[in-house]
């Protein structure tokens, strides 16, 4: 079998221990960890091919069995002691503190009653790729008020996680309508079709042109490839709606934030700060320039969560601000919404 094939097979032996120990011993930043893992995986695969596999297969008679056993035993002892030190000595004999466990429980936030209350999953927030997650309820979710001011929130899951908090922060005189779906972005002109794109096309091409609103808010997990379609969407939207606001990307972490907070609480200093996706700041700045060129109001969620680049992983009540890589808990969304509404009041909630 060619050497290349054997080296590729050897990567399967190395990647899991490298992933595990890179998390245990090092606080790599988001992106850096992945590069280190890939480099070490292939480097060790090639090294083990020439230093272990070939000698054992073809030069076994020239090796001293006693030396092999001694070296292998020493390596296992060193690895075992290192693992024991980190997992038991540094972590209170392998047990998390009560405070750390309280933080970690928020990684199970998805599917709780508070999660459904926050997102309105299955009715006003649907999964565009999964028929089992409900159907968008137009009568309920697009109901306008005859006495208050009507605003529409269009978004994916990074719009849905803000709806409840924005609605509460805006006050009783504001009726915040919700049109959110996972599986696409809240833009016009997407080249695929599912329940999410069907909802977005309906909102932009059928519903909005026939309903007079006081404002529109667009929020999503924005990526570089979304820029062109967002620009097109804003151009068309301005012809049928006024007081448009785009909310920028949410801060993201390399792992679920509650887990990071739990490990950090029990000794992993600066783990959360090193796990922040540094690309979000650049995306926020690019998006702000694009939106400003369209003369549309922009709310930087990054600047709210990370004032002066110091990101707040805990909400004001002490709970994790997110329950996974970047979706806000209700308390985290409340903190963001209160500041966002203050900024929006300057232009649209008047």
CSV table of C-alpha atoms in Angstrom, one decimal:
chain,number,residue,atom,x,y,z
A,1,UNK,CA,0.0,0.0,0.0
A,2,UNK,CA,1.4,3.5,-0.9
A,3,UNK,CA,3.0,5.5,2.0
A,4,UNK,CA,0.5,8.3,1.4
A,5,UNK,CA,-2.4,6.0,2.1
A,6,UNK,CA,-0.8,4.8,5.4
A,7,UNK,CA,-0.1,8.3,6.5
A,8,UNK,CA,-3.7,9.3,5.9
A,9,UNK,CA,-4.9,6.3,7.9
A,10,UNK,CA,-2.6,7.2,10.7
A,11,UNK,CA,-4.3,10.6,11.1
A,12,UNK,CA,-7.3,8.7,12.5
A,13,UNK,CA,-5.0,7.5,15.4
A,14,UNK,CA,-3.8,11.0,16.3
A,15,UNK,CA,-6.6,13.5,15.8
A,16,UNK,CA,-8.7,12.6,18.9
A,17,UNK,CA,-6.0,12.7,21.5
A,18,UNK,CA,-4.7,16.0,20.0
A,19,UNK,CA,-8.1,17.5,20.1
A,20,UNK,CA,-8.6,16.4,23.7
A,21,UNK,CA,-5.3,17.5,25.0
A,22,UNK,CA,-5.2,20.8,23.1
A,23,UNK,CA,-8.4,21.7,25.1
A,24,UNK,CA,-7.1,20.4,28.4
A,25,UNK,CA,-3.7,22.1,28.4
A,26,UNK,CA,-3.8,25.1,26.1
A,27,UNK,CA,-6.1,28.2,25.8
A,28,UNK,CA,-5.8,28.5,22.0
A,29,UNK,CA,-7.9,31.3,20.4
A,30,UNK,CA,-10.6,30.3,17.9
A,31,UNK,CA,-9.1,29.4,14.6
A,32,UNK,CA,-5.6,28.8,16.1
A,33,UNK,CA,-6.7,25.6,17.8
A,34,UNK,CA,-8.0,24.2,14.5
A,35,UNK,CA,-4.7,25.0,12.7
A,36,UNK,CA,-2.6,23.5,15.5
A,37,UNK,CA,-4.8,20.3,15.4
A,38,UNK,CA,-4.5,19.9,11.7
A,39,UNK,CA,-0.7,20.5,11.7
A,40,UNK,CA,0.0,18.2,14.6
A,41,UNK,CA,-2.3,15.5,13.2
A,42,UNK,CA,-0.6,15.3,9.9
A,43,UNK,CA,2.9,15.9,11.3
A,44,UNK,CA,2.5,13.0,13.8
A,45,UNK,CA,0.9,10.8,11.2
A,46,UNK,CA,4.0,11.2,9.0
A,47,UNK,CA,6.3,10.8,11.9
A,48,UNK,CA,4.6,7.7,13.2
A,49,UNK,CA,4.8,6.2,9.7
A,50,UNK,CA,8.6,6.5,9.6
A,51,UNK,CA,9.5,6.2,13.2
A,52,UNK,CA,7.0,3.5,14.3
A,53,UNK,CA,5.3,1.7,11.5
A,54,UNK,CA,8.2,1.1,9.1
A,55,UNK,CA,10.7,0.1,11.9
A,56,UNK,CA,8.1,-2.3,13.4
A,57,UNK,CA,7.1,-3.8,10.1
A,58,UNK,CA,10.5,-4.0,8.4
A,59,UNK,CA,13.2,-3.6,10.9
A,60,UNK,CA,11.8,-5.3,14.0
A,61,UNK,CA,14.8,-7.7,14.2
A,62,UNK,CA,17.2,-4.7,14.6
A,63,UNK,CA,15.2,-3.2,17.6
A,64,UNK,CA,15.7,-4.2,21.2
A,65,UNK,CA,12.5,-5.2,22.8
A,66,UNK,CA,13.6,-4.0,26.2
A,67,UNK,CA,14.1,-0.5,24.9
A,68,UNK,CA,10.8,-0.4,23.2
A,69,UNK,CA,8.9,-1.5,26.3
A,70,UNK,CA,10.8,1.0,28.5
A,71,UNK,CA,10.1,3.9,26.1
A,72,UNK,CA,6.5,3.0,25.7
A,73,UNK,CA,6.0,2.6,29.5
A,74,UNK,CA,7.6,6.0,30.1
A,75,UNK,CA,5.5,7.7,27.6
A,76,UNK,CA,2.3,6.2,29.1
A,77,UNK,CA,3.3,7.2,32.6
A,78,UNK,CA,4.1,10.8,31.5
A,79,UNK,CA,0.8,11.1,29.7
A,80,UNK,CA,-1.2,9.5,32.5
A,81,UNK,CA,0.4,11.8,35.1
A,82,UNK,CA,-0.3,14.9,33.0
A,83,UNK,CA,-3.9,13.9,32.5
A,84,UNK,CA,-4.4,13.1,36.2
A,85,UNK,CA,-2.9,16.5,37.2
A,86,UNK,CA,-5.2,18.5,35.0
A,87,UNK,CA,-8.4,16.5,35.5
A,88,UNK,CA,-8.0,15.8,39.2
A,89,UNK,CA,-5.5,18.0,41.0
A,90,UNK,CA,-6.3,21.3,39.1
A,91,UNK,CA,-10.0,20.4,39.0
A,92,UNK,CA,-10.6,19.5,42.7
A,93,UNK,CA,-10.2,15.7,42.2
A,94,UNK,CA,-12.2,15.7,39.1
A,95,UNK,CA,-15.3,17.4,40.4
A,96,UNK,CA,-16.6,20.8,39.3
A,97,UNK,CA,-17.6,23.3,41.9
A,98,UNK,CA,-21.3,24.0,42.4
A,99,UNK,CA,-21.0,27.4,40.8
A,100,UNK,CA,-19.3,25.8,37.7
A,101,UNK,CA,-22.0,23.2,37.4
A,102,UNK,CA,-24.7,25.9,37.6
A,103,UNK,CA,-23.0,27.7,34.7
A,104,UNK,CA,-22.6,24.4,32.7
A,105,UNK,CA,-26.3,23.6,33.0
A,106,UNK,CA,-27.0,26.4,30.5
A,107,UNK,CA,-25.6,24.2,27.8
A,108,UNK,CA,-28.9,22.3,28.1
A,109,UNK,CA,-30.9,25.5,27.6
A,110,UNK,CA,-32.1,24.4,24.1
A,111,UNK,CA,-35.5,22.8,24.5
A,112,UNK,CA,-36.3,24.3,28.0
A,113,UNK,CA,-39.5,26.2,28.6
A,114,UNK,CA,-37.6,29.4,28.7
A,115,UNK,CA,-36.0,28.7,25.3
A,116,UNK,CA,-39.5,28.2,23.7
A,117,UNK,CA,-40.8,31.3,25.5
A,118,UNK,CA,-37.8,33.3,24.1
A,119,UNK,CA,-37.8,32.0,20.5
A,120,UNK,CA,-41.5,30.9,20.0
A,121,UNK,CA,-40.2,27.8,18.2
A,122,UNK,CA,-42.6,26.0,16.0
A,123,UNK,CA,-44.9,29.0,15.4
A,124,UNK,CA,-43.1,32.3,14.8
A,125,UNK,CA,-39.6,30.7,14.5
A,126,UNK,CA,-39.5,27.6,12.3
A,127,UNK,CA,-36.8,25.3,11.1
A,128,UNK,CA,-36.8,25.7,7.3
A,129,UNK,CA,-35.1,22.3,6.8
A,130,UNK,CA,-37.3,20.2,9.1
A,131,UNK,CA,-41.0,19.6,8.6
A,132,UNK,CA,-41.3,18.3,12.2
A,133,UNK,CA,-40.5,21.7,13.7
A,134,UNK,CA,-43.9,23.2,12.9
A,135,UNK,CA,-45.4,25.6,10.4
A,136,UNK,CA,-45.1,29.3,10.5
A,137,UNK,CA,-48.4,30.7,11.9
A,138,UNK,CA,-49.1,33.8,9.8
A,139,UNK,CA,-52.3,34.9,11.7
A,140,UNK,CA,-50.5,34.8,15.0
A,141,UNK,CA,-47.0,36.0,14.1
A,142,UNK,CA,-47.9,38.7,11.6
A,143,UNK,CA,-50.8,40.2,13.5
A,144,UNK,CA,-50.7,44.0,13.4
A,145,UNK,CA,-52.0,46.4,16.1
A,146,UNK,CA,-54.6,49.0,15.4
A,147,UNK,CA,-53.6,51.1,18.4
A,148,UNK,CA,-49.9,50.7,18.8
A,149,UNK,CA,-46.9,51.1,16.4
A,150,UNK,CA,-46.0,48.1,14.3
A,151,UNK,CA,-42.5,46.9,13.7
A,152,UNK,CA,-41.4,43.7,12.0
A,153,UNK,CA,-38.4,41.6,13.0
A,154,UNK,CA,-37.1,39.5,10.1
A,155,UNK,CA,-34.3,37.0,10.8
A,156,UNK,CA,-32.9,33.6,11.2
A,157,UNK,CA,-32.2,32.1,14.7
A,158,UNK,CA,-29.9,35.1,15.4
A,159,UNK,CA,-33.0,37.2,15.0
A,160,UNK,CA,-35.4,34.9,16.9
A,161,UNK,CA,-33.2,34.9,20.0
A,162,UNK,CA,-33.7,38.6,20.2
A,163,UNK,CA,-37.5,38.9,19.6
A,164,UNK,CA,-38.8,38.4,23.1
A,165,UNK,CA,-36.3,40.8,24.6
A,166,UNK,CA,-36.7,43.5,21.9
A,167,UNK,CA,-40.4,43.3,22.3
A,168,UNK,CA,-40.3,43.7,26.0
A,169,UNK,CA,-37.7,46.5,25.9
A,170,UNK,CA,-39.6,48.4,23.2
A,171,UNK,CA,-42.6,48.8,25.5
A,172,UNK,CA,-46.3,48.2,25.4
A,173,UNK,CA,-46.9,50.8,22.7
A,174,UNK,CA,-44.8,48.8,20.2
A,175,UNK,CA,-46.1,45.7,18.5
A,176,UNK,CA,-43.0,43.7,17.3
A,177,UNK,CA,-44.1,41.3,14.6
A,178,UNK,CA,-41.9,38.2,14.2
A,179,UNK,CA,-40.9,36.5,10.9
A,180,UNK,CA,-37.9,34.2,11.7
A,181,UNK,CA,-36.7,30.9,10.3
A,182,UNK,CA,-33.6,28.8,10.4
A,183,UNK,CA,-32.2,27.4,7.2
A,184,UNK,CA,-31.6,30.6,5.2
A,185,UNK,CA,-30.8,34.3,5.6
A,186,UNK,CA,-33.4,37.0,5.8
A,187,UNK,CA,-32.6,38.3,2.3
A,188,UNK,CA,-34.1,38.3,-1.2
A,189,UNK,CA,-32.7,36.2,-4.1
A,190,UNK,CA,-31.4,33.0,-2.5
A,191,UNK,CA,-30.8,30.3,-5.0
A,192,UNK,CA,-32.3,27.3,-3.0
A,193,UNK,CA,-35.7,26.6,-1.7
A,194,UNK,CA,-37.0,25.4,1.6
A,195,UNK,CA,-39.6,26.6,4.2
A,196,UNK,CA,-37.3,29.4,5.3
A,197,UNK,CA,-36.8,30.9,1.8
A,198,UNK,CA,-40.5,30.5,1.2
A,199,UNK,CA,-41.2,32.6,4.3
A,200,UNK,CA,-38.7,35.2,3.4
A,201,UNK,CA,-39.9,35.5,-0.2
A,202,UNK,CA,-43.5,35.8,1.1
A,203,UNK,CA,-42.6,38.6,3.6
A,204,UNK,CA,-40.5,40.7,1.2
A,205,UNK,CA,-42.6,40.3,-2.0
A,206,UNK,CA,-46.2,39.8,-0.8
A,207,UNK,CA,-46.7,40.8,2.8
A,208,UNK,CA,-44.6,44.0,3.2
A,209,UNK,CA,-45.8,45.8,0.1
A,210,UNK,CA,-49.4,45.5,1.4
A,211,UNK,CA,-48.8,46.5,5.0
A,212,UNK,CA,-47.9,49.9,6.3
A,213,UNK,CA,-45.4,49.5,9.1
A,214,UNK,CA,-43.5,51.9,11.4
A,215,UNK,CA,-40.2,50.1,11.0
A,216,UNK,CA,-38.4,46.9,10.0
A,217,UNK,CA,-35.5,45.2,11.9
A,218,UNK,CA,-33.3,42.6,10.2
A,219,UNK,CA,-31.1,40.4,12.3
A,220,UNK,CA,-29.1,37.3,11.3
A,221,UNK,CA,-25.8,35.3,11.6
A,222,UNK,CA,-24.2,37.4,8.9
A,223,UNK,CA,-21.3,35.9,6.9
A,224,UNK,CA,-19.2,37.5,4.1
A,225,UNK,CA,-21.2,35.7,1.4
A,226,UNK,CA,-24.4,37.4,2.6
A,227,UNK,CA,-23.2,41.0,1.8
A,228,UNK,CA,-24.3,41.2,-1.8
A,229,UNK,CA,-27.8,39.8,-1.2
A,230,UNK,CA,-28.2,42.0,1.8
A,231,UNK,CA,-27.4,45.1,-0.2
A,232,UNK,CA,-29.9,44.1,-2.9
A,233,UNK,CA,-32.5,43.4,-0.2
A,234,UNK,CA,-32.0,46.8,1.4
A,235,UNK,CA,-32.3,48.6,-1.9
A,236,UNK,CA,-35.7,46.9,-2.6
A,237,UNK,CA,-36.9,47.1,0.9
A,238,UNK,CA,-36.5,50.9,1.0
A,239,UNK,CA,-39.1,51.2,-1.7
A,240,UNK,CA,-41.8,49.7,0.5
A,241,UNK,CA,-40.7,50.4,4.1
A,242,UNK,CA,-39.2,53.2,6.2
A,243,UNK,CA,-37.1,53.2,9.4
A,244,UNK,CA,-35.1,50.1,8.5
A,245,UNK,CA,-32.5,48.8,11.1
A,246,UNK,CA,-29.9,46.1,10.5
A,247,UNK,CA,-28.5,44.4,13.6
A,248,UNK,CA,-24.9,43.2,13.2
A,249,UNK,CA,-23.5,39.7,13.9
A,250,UNK,CA,-23.5,38.2,17.4
A,251,UNK,CA,-20.2,37.4,19.1
A,252,UNK,CA,-19.3,33.7,18.8
A,253,UNK,CA,-17.1,31.3,20.7
A,254,UNK,CA,-15.2,28.2,19.6
A,255,UNK,CA,-17.2,26.0,22.1
A,256,UNK,CA,-20.5,26.3,24.0
A,257,UNK,CA,-20.1,29.3,26.3
A,258,UNK,CA,-21.5,27.6,29.4
A,259,UNK,CA,-18.9,24.8,29.2
A,260,UNK,CA,-16.1,27.4,28.7
A,261,UNK,CA,-17.3,29.4,31.7
A,262,UNK,CA,-17.5,26.2,33.9
A,263,UNK,CA,-13.9,25.2,33.0
A,264,UNK,CA,-12.7,28.8,33.5
A,265,UNK,CA,-14.4,29.1,36.9
A,266,UNK,CA,-12.5,26.1,38.1
A,267,UNK,CA,-9.1,27.2,37.0
A,268,UNK,CA,-8.8,27.6,33.2
A,269,UNK,CA,-7.8,31.3,33.3
A,270,UNK,CA,-8.8,33.5,30.3
A,271,UNK,CA,-10.3,30.4,28.5
A,272,UNK,CA,-13.4,32.4,27.4
A,273,UNK,CA,-11.4,35.4,26.1
A,274,UNK,CA,-9.2,33.0,24.1
A,275,UNK,CA,-12.2,31.3,22.6
A,276,UNK,CA,-13.8,34.4,21.0
A,277,UNK,CA,-14.0,34.3,17.2
A,278,UNK,CA,-11.9,37.3,16.3
A,279,UNK,CA,-13.4,37.4,12.8
A,280,UNK,CA,-16.7,38.7,14.1
A,281,UNK,CA,-15.3,42.1,14.7
A,282,UNK,CA,-14.1,42.4,11.1
A,283,UNK,CA,-17.4,41.2,9.8
A,284,UNK,CA,-19.2,43.8,12.0
A,285,UNK,CA,-17.1,46.6,10.6
A,286,UNK,CA,-17.6,45.4,7.0
A,287,UNK,CA,-21.4,45.2,7.5
A,288,UNK,CA,-21.6,48.5,9.1
A,289,UNK,CA,-19.9,50.2,6.1
A,290,UNK,CA,-22.3,48.4,3.7
A,291,UNK,CA,-25.4,49.4,5.6
A,292,UNK,CA,-24.3,53.0,6.1
A,293,UNK,CA,-23.8,53.3,2.4
A,294,UNK,CA,-27.5,52.3,2.0
A,295,UNK,CA,-28.4,55.0,4.5
A,296,UNK,CA,-29.9,52.4,6.8
A,297,UNK,CA,-29.6,52.4,10.6
A,298,UNK,CA,-27.0,49.9,11.9
A,299,UNK,CA,-26.8,48.4,15.5
A,300,UNK,CA,-23.5,46.8,16.3
A,301,UNK,CA,-24.3,43.9,18.6
A,302,UNK,CA,-20.5,43.3,18.8
A,303,UNK,CA,-20.0,46.7,20.4
A,304,UNK,CA,-22.8,46.1,22.8
A,305,UNK,CA,-21.5,42.7,23.9
A,306,UNK,CA,-17.8,43.6,23.6
A,307,UNK,CA,-17.3,47.3,24.6
A,308,UNK,CA,-13.7,48.3,23.9
A,309,UNK,CA,-13.2,44.6,22.7
A,310,UNK,CA,-13.8,43.2,26.2
A,311,UNK,CA,-16.6,40.7,25.7
A,312,UNK,CA,-19.1,40.1,28.5
A,313,UNK,CA,-19.6,36.4,28.7
A,314,UNK,CA,-22.0,36.8,31.7
A,315,UNK,CA,-25.3,38.6,31.6
A,316,UNK,CA,-26.0,41.3,34.1
A,317,UNK,CA,-27.8,38.8,36.3
A,318,UNK,CA,-24.7,36.5,36.4
A,319,UNK,CA,-26.0,33.9,34.0
A,320,UNK,CA,-24.2,32.9,30.7
A,321,UNK,CA,-25.0,35.4,28.0
A,322,UNK,CA,-25.2,32.5,25.4
A,323,UNK,CA,-26.2,28.9,25.7
A,324,UNK,CA,-24.1,27.6,22.8
A,325,UNK,CA,-21.5,29.0,20.4
A,326,UNK,CA,-23.4,32.3,20.0
A,327,UNK,CA,-27.2,32.1,20.6
A,328,UNK,CA,-28.2,34.4,23.5
A,329,UNK,CA,-30.0,33.1,26.6
A,330,UNK,CA,-33.0,35.2,27.5
A,331,UNK,CA,-30.9,37.2,30.1
A,332,UNK,CA,-28.2,37.8,27.6
A,333,UNK,CA,-30.7,38.9,25.0
A,334,UNK,CA,-32.3,41.2,27.5
A,335,UNK,CA,-29.0,43.0,28.1
A,336,UNK,CA,-28.4,43.5,24.3
A,337,UNK,CA,-32.0,44.5,23.6
A,338,UNK,CA,-32.1,47.2,26.3
A,339,UNK,CA,-29.1,48.9,24.7
A,340,UNK,CA,-30.2,48.3,21.2
A,341,UNK,CA,-33.6,49.9,21.9
A,342,UNK,CA,-31.9,53.0,23.3
A,343,UNK,CA,-30.1,53.4,20.0
A,344,UNK,CA,-33.2,52.7,18.0
A,345,UNK,CA,-35.2,55.3,19.9
A,346,UNK,CA,-33.0,58.0,18.3
A,347,UNK,CA,-34.4,57.2,14.9
A,348,UNK,CA,-37.4,54.9,14.7
A,349,UNK,CA,-39.2,54.5,18.0
A,350,UNK,CA,-40.3,58.2,18.1
